[in-house]
């Protein structure tokens, strides 16, 4: 693929991700509010703060490119958020609510991990070392969040089983 086309694809995908992170800035506090487990609440609150920083990092990447992050909507995150909202409604007041929130959160983190991984590969090909560093910092946060959620999932499922018994 000619370098110029890859660069355009890279910019388009960065815009999509910037929109995705902005959607998550709004969604994560709602998920924190909905969570029953205090640990899960705290995990969502922590990642909401990290996500603010991730938006700023992406904006730095755009300023390095002398571009603005406008004109894209991430339909994938919009869809995952919608599914998550259905879960919150359906399982409100039920011990399964946290399990539903965790499942949505992990689907979101996996999407982000895949996107940041791809963007880092493209930034390497395009020889953009500052962008690689910024994107890698965010990828590390997404991976750590996913791991923390995996641990919480076990605790939450155990607590729910006890509550149901
Ligand atoms: Fe993120
Ligand atoms: Fe997307
Ligand atoms: Fe994330």
JSON list of N, CA, C and O and ligand atoms in Angstrom, two decimals, residues 47 109 112 142, ligand 3:
[
{"chain": "A", "resi": 47, "resn": "UNK", "atom": "N", "xyz": [-11.02, 4.09, 35.55]},
{"chain": "A", "resi": 47, "resn": "UNK", "atom": "CA", "xyz": [-10.83, 4.06, 34.10]},
{"chain": "A", "resi": 47, "resn": "UNK", "atom": "C", "xyz": [-11.47, 5.27, 33.42]},
{"chain": "A", "resi": 47, "resn": "UNK", "atom": "O", "xyz": [-11.02, 5.70, 32.36]},
{"chain": "A", "resi": 109, "resn": "UNK", "atom": "N", "xyz": [-13.09, -2.87, 26.19]},
{"chain": "A", "resi": 109, "resn": "UNK", "atom": "CA", "xyz": [-11.62, -2.88, 26.32]},
{"chain": "A", "resi": 109, "resn": "UNK", "atom": "C", "xyz": [-10.98, -3.69, 25.20]},
{"chain": "A", "resi": 109, "resn": "UNK", "atom": "O", "xyz": [-9.95, -3.30, 24.64]},
{"chain": "A", "resi": 112, "resn": "UNK", "atom": "N", "xyz": [-10.87, -1.66, 22.09]},
{"chain": "A", "resi": 112, "resn": "UNK", "atom": "CA", "xyz": [-9.82, -0.64, 22.17]},
{"chain": "A", "resi": 112, "resn": "UNK", "atom": "C", "xyz": [-8.43, -1.24, 22.02]},
{"chain": "A", "resi": 112, "resn": "UNK", "atom": "O", "xyz": [-7.57, -0.68, 21.34]},
{"chain": "A", "resi": 142, "resn": "UNK", "atom": "N", "xyz": [-5.32, 0.22, 28.72]},
{"chain": "A", "resi": 142, "resn": "UNK", "atom": "CA", "xyz": [-6.46, -0.62, 28.31]},
{"chain": "A", "resi": 142, "resn": "UNK", "atom": "C", "xyz": [-6.23, -2.08, 28.73]},
{"chain": "A", "resi": 142, "resn": "UNK", "atom": "O", "xyz": [-7.13, -2.75, 29.21]},
{"chain": "B", "resi": 3, "resn": "LIG", "atom": "FE1", "xyz": [-10.61, 1.55, 27.95]}
]
